[in-house]
Short mmCIF file of N, CA and C in Angstrom, two decimals:
data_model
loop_
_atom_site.label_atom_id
_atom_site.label_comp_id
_atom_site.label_asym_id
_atom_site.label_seq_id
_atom_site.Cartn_x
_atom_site.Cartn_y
_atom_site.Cartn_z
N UNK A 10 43.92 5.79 -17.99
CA UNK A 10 42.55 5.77 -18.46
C UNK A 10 41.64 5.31 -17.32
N UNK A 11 40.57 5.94 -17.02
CA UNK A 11 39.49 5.71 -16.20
C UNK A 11 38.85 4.42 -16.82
N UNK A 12 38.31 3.43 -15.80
CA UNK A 12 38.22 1.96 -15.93
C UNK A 12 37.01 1.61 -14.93
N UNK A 13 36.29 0.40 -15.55
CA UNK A 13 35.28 -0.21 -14.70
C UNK A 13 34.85 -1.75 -15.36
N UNK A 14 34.82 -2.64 -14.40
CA UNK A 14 34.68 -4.24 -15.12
C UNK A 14 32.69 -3.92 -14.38
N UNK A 15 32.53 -4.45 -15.46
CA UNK A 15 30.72 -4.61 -15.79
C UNK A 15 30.10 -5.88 -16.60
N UNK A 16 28.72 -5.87 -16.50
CA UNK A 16 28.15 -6.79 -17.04
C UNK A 16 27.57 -5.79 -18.57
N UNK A 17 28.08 -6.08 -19.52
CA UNK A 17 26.69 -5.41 -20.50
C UNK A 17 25.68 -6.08 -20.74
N UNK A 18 24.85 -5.43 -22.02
CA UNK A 18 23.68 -6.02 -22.00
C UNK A 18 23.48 -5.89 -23.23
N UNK A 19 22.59 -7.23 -23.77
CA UNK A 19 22.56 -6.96 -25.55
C UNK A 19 21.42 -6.21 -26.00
N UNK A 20 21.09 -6.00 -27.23
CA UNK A 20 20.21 -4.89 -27.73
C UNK A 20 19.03 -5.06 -27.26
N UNK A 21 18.69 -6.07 -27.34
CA UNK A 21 17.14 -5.82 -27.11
C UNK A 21 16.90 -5.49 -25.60
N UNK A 22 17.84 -5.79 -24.65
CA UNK A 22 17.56 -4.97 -23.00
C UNK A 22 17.25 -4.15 -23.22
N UNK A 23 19.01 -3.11 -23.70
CA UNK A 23 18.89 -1.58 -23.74
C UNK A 23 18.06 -1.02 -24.62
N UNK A 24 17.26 -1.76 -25.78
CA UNK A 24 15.85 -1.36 -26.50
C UNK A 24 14.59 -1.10 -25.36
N UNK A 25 14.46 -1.49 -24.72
CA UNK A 25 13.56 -1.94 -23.29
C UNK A 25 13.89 -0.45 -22.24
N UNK A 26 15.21 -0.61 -21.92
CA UNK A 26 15.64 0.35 -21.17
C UNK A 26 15.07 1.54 -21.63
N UNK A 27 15.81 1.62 -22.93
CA UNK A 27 15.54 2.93 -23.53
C UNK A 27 14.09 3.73 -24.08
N UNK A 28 13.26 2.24 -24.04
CA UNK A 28 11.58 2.36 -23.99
C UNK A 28 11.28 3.21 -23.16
N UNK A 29 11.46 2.72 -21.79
CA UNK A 29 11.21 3.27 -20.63
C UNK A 29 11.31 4.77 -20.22
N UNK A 30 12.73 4.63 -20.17
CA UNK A 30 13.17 5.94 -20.45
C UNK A 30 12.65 7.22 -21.29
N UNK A 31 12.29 6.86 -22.47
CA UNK A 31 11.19 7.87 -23.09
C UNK A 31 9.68 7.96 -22.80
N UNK A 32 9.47 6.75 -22.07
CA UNK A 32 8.32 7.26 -21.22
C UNK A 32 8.13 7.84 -20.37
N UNK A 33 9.34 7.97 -19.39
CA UNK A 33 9.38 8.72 -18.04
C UNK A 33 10.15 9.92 -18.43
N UNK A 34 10.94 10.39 -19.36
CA UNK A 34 11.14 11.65 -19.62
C UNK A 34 9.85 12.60 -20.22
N UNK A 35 8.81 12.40 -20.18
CA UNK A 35 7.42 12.92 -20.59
C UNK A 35 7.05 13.81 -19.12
N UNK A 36 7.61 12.90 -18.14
CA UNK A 36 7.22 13.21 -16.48
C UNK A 36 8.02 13.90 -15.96
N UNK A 37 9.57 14.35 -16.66
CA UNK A 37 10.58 14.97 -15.92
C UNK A 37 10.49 16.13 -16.00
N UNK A 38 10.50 17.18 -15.11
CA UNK A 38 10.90 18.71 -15.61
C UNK A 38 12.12 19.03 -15.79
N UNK A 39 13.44 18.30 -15.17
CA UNK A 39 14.87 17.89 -15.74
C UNK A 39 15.50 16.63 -15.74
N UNK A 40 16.71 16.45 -16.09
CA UNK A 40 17.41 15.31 -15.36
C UNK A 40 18.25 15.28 -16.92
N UNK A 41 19.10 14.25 -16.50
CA UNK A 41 20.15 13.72 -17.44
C UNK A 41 20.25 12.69 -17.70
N UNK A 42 19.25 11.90 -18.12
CA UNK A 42 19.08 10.20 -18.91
C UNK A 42 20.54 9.93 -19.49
N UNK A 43 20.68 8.47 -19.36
CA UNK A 43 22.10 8.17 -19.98
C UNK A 43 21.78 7.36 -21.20
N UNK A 44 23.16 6.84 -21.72
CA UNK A 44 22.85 7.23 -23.45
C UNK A 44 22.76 5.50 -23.04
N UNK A 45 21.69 5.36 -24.51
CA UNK A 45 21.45 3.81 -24.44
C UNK A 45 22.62 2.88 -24.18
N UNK A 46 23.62 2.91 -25.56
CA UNK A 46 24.92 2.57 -25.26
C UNK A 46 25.83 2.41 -24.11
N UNK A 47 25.14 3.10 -22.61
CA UNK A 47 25.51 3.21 -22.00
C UNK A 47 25.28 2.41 -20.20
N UNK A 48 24.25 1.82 -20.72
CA UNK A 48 23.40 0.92 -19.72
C UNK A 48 24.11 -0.67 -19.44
N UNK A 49 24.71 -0.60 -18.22
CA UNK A 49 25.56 -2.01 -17.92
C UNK A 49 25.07 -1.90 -16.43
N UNK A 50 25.87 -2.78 -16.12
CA UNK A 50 25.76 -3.31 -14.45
C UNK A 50 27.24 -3.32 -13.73
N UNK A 51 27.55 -2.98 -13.14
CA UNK A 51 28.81 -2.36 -12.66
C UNK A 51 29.35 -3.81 -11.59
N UNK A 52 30.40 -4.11 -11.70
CA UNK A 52 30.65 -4.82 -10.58
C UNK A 52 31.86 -4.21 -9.77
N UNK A 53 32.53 -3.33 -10.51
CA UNK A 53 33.52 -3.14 -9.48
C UNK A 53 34.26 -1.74 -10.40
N UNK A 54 34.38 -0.81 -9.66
CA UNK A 54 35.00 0.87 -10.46
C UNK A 54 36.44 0.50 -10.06
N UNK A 55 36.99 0.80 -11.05
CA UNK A 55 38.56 0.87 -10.82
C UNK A 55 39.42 2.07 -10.54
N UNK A 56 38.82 3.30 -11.39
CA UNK A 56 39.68 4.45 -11.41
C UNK A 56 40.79 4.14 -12.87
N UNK A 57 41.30 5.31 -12.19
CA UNK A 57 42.43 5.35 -13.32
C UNK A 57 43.90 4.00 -13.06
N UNK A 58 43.73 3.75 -14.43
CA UNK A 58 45.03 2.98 -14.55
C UNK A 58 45.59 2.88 -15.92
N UNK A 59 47.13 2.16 -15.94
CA UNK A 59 47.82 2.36 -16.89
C UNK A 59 47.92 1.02 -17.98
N UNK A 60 48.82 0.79 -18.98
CA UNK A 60 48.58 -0.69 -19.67
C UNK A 60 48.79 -1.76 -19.07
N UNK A 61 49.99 -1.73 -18.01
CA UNK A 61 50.63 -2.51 -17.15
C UNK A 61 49.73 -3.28 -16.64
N UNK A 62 48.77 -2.22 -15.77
CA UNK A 62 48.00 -2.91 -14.61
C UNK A 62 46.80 -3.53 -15.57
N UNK A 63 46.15 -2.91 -16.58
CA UNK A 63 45.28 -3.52 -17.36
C UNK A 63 45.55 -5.01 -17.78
N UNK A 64 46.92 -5.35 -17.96
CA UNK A 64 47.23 -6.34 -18.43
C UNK A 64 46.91 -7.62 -16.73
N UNK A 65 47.07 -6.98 -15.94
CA UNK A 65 47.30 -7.44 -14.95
C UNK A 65 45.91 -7.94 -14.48
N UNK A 66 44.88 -6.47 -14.47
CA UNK A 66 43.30 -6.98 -14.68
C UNK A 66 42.90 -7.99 -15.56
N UNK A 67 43.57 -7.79 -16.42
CA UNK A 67 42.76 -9.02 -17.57
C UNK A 67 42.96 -10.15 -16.97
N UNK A 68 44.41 -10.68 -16.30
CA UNK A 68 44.75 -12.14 -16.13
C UNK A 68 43.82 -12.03 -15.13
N UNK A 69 43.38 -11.40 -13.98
CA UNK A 69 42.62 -11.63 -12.84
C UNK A 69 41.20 -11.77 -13.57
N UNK A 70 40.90 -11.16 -14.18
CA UNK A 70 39.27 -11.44 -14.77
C UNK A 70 39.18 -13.12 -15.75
N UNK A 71 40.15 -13.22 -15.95
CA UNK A 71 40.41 -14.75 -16.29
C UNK A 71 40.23 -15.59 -16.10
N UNK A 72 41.09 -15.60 -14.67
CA UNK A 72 41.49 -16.39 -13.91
C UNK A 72 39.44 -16.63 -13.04
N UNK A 73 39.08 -15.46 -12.81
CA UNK A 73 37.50 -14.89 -12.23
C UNK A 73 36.87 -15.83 -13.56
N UNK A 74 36.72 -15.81 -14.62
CA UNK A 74 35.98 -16.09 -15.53
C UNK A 74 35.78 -18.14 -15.65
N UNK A 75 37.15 -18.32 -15.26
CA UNK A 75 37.44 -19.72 -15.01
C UNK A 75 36.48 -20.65 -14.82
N UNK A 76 36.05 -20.21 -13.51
CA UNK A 76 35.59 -20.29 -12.21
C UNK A 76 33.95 -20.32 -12.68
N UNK A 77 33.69 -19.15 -13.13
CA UNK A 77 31.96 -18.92 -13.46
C UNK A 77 31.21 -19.79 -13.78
N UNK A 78 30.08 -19.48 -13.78
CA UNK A 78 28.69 -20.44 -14.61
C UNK A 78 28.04 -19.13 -15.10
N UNK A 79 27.62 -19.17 -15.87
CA UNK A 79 26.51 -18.51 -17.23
C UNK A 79 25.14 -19.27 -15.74
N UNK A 80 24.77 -17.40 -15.83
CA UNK A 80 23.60 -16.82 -15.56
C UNK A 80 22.20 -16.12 -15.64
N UNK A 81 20.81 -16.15 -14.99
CA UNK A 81 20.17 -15.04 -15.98
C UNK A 81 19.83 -14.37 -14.75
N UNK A 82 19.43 -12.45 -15.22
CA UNK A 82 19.13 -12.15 -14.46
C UNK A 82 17.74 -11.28 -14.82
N UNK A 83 17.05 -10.70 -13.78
CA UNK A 83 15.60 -9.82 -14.99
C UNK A 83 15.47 -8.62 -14.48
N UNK A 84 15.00 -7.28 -14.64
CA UNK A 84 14.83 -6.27 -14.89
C UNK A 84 13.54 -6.17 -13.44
N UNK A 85 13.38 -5.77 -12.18
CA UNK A 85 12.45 -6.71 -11.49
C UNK A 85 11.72 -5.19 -10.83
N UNK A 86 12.44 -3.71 -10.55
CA UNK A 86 11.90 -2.97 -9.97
C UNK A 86 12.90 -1.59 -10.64
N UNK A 87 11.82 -0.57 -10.50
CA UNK A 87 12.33 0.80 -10.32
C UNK A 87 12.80 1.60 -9.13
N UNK A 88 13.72 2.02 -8.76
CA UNK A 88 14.06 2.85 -7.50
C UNK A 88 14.74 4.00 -8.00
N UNK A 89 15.75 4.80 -6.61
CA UNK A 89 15.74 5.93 -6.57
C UNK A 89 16.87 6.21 -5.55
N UNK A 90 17.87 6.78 -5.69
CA UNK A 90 19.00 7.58 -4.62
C UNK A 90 18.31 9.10 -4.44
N UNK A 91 17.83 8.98 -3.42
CA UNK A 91 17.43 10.65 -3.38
C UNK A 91 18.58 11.28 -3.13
N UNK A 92 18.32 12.72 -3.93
CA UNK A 92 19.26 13.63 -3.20
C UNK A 92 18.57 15.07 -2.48
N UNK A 93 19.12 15.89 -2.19
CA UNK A 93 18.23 16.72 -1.75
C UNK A 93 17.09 17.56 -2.10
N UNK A 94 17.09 18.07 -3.17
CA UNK A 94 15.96 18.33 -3.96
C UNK A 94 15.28 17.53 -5.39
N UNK A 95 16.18 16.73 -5.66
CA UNK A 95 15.68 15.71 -6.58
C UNK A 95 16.16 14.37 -6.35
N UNK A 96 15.61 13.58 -7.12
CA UNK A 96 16.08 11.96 -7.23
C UNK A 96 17.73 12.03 -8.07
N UNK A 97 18.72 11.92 -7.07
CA UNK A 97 19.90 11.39 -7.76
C UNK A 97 20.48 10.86 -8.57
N UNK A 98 19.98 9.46 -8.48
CA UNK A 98 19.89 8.67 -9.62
C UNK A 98 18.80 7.92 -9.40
N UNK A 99 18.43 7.61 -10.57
CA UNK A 99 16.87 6.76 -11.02
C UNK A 99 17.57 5.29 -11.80
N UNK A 100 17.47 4.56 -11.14
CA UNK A 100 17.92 2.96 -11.29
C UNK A 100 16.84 2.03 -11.40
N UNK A 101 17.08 0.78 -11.92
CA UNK A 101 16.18 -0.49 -12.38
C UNK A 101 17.28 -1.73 -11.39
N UNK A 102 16.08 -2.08 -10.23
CA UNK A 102 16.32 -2.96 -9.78
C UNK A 102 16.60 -4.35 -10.31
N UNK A 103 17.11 -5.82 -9.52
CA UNK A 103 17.41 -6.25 -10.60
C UNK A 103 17.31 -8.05 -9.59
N UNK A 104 16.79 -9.06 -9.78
CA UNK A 104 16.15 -10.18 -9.82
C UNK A 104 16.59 -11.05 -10.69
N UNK A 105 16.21 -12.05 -10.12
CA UNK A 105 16.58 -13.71 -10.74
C UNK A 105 17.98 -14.51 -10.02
N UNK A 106 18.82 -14.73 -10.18
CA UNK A 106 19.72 -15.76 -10.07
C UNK A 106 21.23 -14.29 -9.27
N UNK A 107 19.91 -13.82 -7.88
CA UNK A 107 21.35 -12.76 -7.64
C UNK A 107 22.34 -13.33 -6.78
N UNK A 108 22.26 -14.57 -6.44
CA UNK A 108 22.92 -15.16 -5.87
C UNK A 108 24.58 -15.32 -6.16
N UNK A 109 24.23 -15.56 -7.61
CA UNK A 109 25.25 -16.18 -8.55
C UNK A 109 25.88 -14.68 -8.78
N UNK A 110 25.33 -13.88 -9.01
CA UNK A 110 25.69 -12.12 -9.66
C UNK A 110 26.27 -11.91 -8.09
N UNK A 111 26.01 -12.17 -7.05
CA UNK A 111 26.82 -11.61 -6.03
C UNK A 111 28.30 -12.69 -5.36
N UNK A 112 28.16 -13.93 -6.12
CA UNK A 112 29.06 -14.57 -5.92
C UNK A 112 30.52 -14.06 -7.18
N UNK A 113 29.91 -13.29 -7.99
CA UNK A 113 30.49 -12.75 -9.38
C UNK A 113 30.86 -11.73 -8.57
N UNK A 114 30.58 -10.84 -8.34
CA UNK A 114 30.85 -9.76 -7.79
C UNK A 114 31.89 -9.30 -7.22
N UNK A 115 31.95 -10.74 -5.71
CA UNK A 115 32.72 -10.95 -4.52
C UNK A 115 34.03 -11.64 -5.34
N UNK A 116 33.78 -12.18 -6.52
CA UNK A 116 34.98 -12.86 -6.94
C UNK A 116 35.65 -12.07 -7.77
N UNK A 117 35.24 -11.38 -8.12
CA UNK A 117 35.72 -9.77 -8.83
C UNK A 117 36.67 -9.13 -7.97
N UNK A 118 35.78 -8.21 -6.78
CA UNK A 118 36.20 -7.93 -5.97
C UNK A 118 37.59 -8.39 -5.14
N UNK A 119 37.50 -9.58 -4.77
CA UNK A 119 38.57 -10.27 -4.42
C UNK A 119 39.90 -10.51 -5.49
N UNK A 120 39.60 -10.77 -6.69
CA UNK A 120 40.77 -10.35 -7.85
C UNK A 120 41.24 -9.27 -7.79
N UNK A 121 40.58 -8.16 -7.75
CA UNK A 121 41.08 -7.14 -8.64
C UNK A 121 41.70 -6.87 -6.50
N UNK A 122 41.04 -7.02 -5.14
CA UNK A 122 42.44 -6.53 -4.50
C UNK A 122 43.51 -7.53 -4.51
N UNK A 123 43.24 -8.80 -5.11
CA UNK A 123 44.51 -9.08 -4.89
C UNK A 123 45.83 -8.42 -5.60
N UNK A 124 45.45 -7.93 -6.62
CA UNK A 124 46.66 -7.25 -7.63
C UNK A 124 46.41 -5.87 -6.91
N UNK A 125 46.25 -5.23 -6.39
CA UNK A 125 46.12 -3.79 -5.12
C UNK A 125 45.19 -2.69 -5.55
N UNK A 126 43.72 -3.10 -5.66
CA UNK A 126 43.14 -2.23 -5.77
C UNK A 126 42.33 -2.01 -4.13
N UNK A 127 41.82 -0.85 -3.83
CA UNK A 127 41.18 -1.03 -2.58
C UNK A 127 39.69 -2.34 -2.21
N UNK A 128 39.61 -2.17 -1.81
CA UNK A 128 38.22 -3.06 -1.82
C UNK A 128 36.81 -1.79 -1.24
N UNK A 129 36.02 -2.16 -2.06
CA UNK A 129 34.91 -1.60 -1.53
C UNK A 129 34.29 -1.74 -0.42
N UNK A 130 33.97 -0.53 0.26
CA UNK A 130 33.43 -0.76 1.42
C UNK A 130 32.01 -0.78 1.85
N UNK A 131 31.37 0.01 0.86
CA UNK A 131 29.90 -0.16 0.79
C UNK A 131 29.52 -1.61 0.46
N UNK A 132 28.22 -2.12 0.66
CA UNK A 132 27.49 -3.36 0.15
C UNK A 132 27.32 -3.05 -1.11
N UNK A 133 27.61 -4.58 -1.90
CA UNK A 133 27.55 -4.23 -3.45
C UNK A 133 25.46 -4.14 -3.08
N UNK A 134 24.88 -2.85 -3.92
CA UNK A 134 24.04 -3.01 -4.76
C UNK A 134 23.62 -3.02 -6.01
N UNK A 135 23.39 -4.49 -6.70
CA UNK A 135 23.11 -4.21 -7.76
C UNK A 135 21.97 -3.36 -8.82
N UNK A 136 22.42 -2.90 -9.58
CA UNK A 136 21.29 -1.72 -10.08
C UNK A 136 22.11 -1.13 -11.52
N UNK A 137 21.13 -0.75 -12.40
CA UNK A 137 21.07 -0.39 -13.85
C UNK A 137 20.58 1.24 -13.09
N UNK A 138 21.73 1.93 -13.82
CA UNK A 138 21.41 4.06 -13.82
C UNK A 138 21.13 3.97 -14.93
N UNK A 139 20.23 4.61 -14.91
CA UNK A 139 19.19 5.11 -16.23
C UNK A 139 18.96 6.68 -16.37
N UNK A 140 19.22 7.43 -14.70
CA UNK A 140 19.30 8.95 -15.47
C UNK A 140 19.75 9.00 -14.02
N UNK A 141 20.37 10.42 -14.48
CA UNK A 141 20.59 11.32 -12.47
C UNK A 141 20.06 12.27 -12.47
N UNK A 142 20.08 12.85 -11.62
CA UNK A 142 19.52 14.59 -10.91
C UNK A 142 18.10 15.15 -12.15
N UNK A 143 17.34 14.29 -11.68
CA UNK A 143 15.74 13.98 -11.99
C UNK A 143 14.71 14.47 -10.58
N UNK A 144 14.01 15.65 -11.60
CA UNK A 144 12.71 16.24 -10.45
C UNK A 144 11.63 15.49 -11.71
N UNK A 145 10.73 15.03 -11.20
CA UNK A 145 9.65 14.28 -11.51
C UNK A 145 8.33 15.16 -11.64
N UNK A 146 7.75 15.62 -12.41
CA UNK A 146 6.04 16.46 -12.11
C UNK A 146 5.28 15.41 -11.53
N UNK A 147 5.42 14.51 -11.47
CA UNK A 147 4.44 13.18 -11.22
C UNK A 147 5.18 12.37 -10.15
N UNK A 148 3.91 11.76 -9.45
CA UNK A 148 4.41 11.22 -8.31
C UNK A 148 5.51 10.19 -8.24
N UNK A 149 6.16 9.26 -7.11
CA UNK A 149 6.76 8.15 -7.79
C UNK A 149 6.18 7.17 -7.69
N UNK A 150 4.78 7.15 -7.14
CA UNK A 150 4.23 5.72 -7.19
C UNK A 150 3.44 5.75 -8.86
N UNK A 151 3.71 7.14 -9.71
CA UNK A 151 3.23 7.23 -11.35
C UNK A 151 4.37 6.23 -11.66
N UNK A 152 5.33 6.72 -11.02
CA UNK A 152 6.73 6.38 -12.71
C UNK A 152 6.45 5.11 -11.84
N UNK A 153 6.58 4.42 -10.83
CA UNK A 153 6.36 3.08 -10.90
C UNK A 153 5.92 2.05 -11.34
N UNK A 154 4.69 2.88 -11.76
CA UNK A 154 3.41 1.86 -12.37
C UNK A 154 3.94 1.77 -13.88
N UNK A 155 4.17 2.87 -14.00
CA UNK A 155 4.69 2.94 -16.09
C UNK A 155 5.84 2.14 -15.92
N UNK A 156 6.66 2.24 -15.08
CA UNK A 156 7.98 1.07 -15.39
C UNK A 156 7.32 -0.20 -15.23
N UNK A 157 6.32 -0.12 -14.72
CA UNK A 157 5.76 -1.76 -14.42
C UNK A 157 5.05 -2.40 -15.77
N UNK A 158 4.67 -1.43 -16.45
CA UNK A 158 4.33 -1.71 -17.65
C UNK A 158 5.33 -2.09 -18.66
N UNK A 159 6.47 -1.81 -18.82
CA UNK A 159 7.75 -2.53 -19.57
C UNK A 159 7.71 -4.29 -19.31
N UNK A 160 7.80 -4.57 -19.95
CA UNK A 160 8.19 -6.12 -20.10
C UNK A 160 9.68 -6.05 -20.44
N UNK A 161 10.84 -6.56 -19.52
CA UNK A 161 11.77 -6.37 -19.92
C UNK A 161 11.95 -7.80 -20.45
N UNK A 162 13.22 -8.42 -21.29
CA UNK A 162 13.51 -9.31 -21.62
C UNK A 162 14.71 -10.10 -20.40
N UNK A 163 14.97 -10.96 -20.60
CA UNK A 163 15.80 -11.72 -19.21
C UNK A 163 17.43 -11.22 -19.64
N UNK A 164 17.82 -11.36 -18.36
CA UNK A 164 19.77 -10.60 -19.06
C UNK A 164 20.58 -12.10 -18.74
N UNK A 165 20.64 -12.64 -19.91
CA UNK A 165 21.70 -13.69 -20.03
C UNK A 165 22.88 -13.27 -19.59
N UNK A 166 23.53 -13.67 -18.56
CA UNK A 166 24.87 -12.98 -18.19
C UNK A 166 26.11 -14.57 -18.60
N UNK A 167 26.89 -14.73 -19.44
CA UNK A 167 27.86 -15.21 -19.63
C UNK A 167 29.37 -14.59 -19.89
N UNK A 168 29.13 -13.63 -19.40
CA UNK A 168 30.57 -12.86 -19.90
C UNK A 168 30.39 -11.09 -19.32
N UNK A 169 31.86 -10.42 -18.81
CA UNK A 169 31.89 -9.60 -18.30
C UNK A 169 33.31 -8.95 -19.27
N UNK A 170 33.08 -7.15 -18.69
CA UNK A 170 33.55 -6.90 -19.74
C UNK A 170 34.60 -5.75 -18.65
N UNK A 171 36.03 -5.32 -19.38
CA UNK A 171 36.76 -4.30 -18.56
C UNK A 171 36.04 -3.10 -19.65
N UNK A 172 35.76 -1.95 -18.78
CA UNK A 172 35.03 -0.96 -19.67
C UNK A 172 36.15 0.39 -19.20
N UNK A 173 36.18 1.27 -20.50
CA UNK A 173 37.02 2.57 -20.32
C UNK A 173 35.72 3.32 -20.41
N UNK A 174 35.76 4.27 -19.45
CA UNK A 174 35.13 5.34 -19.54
C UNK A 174 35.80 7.21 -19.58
N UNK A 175 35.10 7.48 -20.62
CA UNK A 175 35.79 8.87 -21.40
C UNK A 175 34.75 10.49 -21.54
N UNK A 176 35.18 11.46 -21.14
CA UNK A 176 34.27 11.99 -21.79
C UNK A 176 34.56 12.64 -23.27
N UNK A 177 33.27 12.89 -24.12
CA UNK A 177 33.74 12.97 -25.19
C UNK A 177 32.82 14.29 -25.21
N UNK A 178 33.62 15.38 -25.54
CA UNK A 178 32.60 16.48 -26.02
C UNK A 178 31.76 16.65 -24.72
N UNK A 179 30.34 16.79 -24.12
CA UNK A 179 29.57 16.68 -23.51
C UNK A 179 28.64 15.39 -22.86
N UNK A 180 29.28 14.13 -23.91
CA UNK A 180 28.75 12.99 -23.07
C UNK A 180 29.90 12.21 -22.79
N UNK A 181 29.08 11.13 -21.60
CA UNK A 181 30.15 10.16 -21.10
C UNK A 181 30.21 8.97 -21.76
N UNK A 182 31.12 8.85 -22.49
CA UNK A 182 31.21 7.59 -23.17
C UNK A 182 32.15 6.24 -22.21
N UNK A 183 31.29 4.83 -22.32
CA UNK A 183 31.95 3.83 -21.97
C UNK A 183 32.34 2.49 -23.46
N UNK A 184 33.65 2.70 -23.11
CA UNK A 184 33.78 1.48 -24.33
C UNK A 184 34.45 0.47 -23.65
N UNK A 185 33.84 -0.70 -24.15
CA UNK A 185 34.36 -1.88 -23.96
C UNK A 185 36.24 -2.06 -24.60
N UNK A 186 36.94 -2.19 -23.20
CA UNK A 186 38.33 -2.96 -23.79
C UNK A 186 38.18 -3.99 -23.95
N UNK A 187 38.06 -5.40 -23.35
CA UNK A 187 37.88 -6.27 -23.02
C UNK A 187 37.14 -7.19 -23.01
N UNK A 188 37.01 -8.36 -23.60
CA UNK A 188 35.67 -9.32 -22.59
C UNK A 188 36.28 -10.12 -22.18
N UNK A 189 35.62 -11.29 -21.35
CA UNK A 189 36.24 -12.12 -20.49
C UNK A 189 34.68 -13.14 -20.66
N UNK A 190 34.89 -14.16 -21.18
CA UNK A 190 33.60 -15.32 -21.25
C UNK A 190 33.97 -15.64 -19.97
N UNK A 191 32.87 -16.50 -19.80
CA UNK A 191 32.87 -17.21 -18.77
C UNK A 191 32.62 -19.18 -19.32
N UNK A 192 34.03 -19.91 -18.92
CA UNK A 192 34.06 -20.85 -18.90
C UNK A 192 33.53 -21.99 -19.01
N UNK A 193 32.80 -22.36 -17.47
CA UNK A 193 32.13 -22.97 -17.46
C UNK A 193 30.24 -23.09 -18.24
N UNK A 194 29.80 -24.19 -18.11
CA UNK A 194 28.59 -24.31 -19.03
C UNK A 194 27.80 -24.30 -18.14
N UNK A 195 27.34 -24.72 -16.47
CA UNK A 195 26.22 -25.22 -16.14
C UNK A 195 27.15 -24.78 -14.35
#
């Protein structure tokens, strides 16, 4: 099963998210918005794996969870992966306490190679996908200003989750296997 450990987010974010999102699909002439349900924060893609190693992830996200402090983080900018004729992916930058989210990250990271996954080689950036392969009628300093108009709510982060991702029919579904709290209080 295809696998990814993430942060989710509770309803009223992805209520916010998904605000947005129907405001800026007014501006798109295409693209592929992702499904509310579907809006997390990625810390680390796994690929495919079997029960064995899942079992094996869990004790490492554990062992990762131990360790933590309960975080917040906020919803802080709109950006963009260009690709060649359109915006790639259209992402929500992301602010507050990233210190702590990149010390999460690196401690992720470092679990999951110790049990033999590769390690990433890019710099983690953190970022919320909200749609891909998006041509815009309107400029991007428009959709900026309208995302600036969202008030998002703050993302309490205390807990991370191992996520399966599937496709089902025509969409991509992610379901939560797993959670993993995080321990510590302060």
């Amino acid at each position: 099963m295809r696998t990814f450990i993430a942060v989710d987010f509770n309803k009223e974010v992805k209520n916010e998210i998904k605000s947005l999102q129907d405001r800026l699909r007014t501006h798109a002439s295409f693209g592929r918005w992702k499904y509310i349900d579907n809006f997390h924060l990625t810390l680390k893609f796994l690929g495919e794996i079997d029960d064995k190693k899942e079992d094996e992830i869990g004790a490492q996200l554990e062992k990762t969870c131990q360790k933590s402090n309960p975080f917040v983080l906020n919803i802080s900018e709109i950006g963009r992966f260009q690709g060649h004729d359109n915006i790639r992916v259209l992402w929500l930058g992301l602010g507050g306490e990233l210190d702590k989210l990149k010390r999460l990250q690196a401690d992720v990271e470092e679990g999951m190679h110790a049990i033999g996954f590769e390690k990433e080689k890019r710099p983690y950036v953190p970022h919320i996908t909200i749609a891909q392969d998006i041509a815009f009628s309107t400029g991007f300093d428009e959709i900026r200003k309208i995302a600036s108009e969202i008030v998002f709510p703050d993302i309490p982060v205390d807990k991370i989750f191992l996520f399966k991702s599937e496709q089902v029919g025509k969409k991509r579904i992610y379901t939560p296997l797993k959670e993993f709290r995080f321990e510590k209080d302060t």
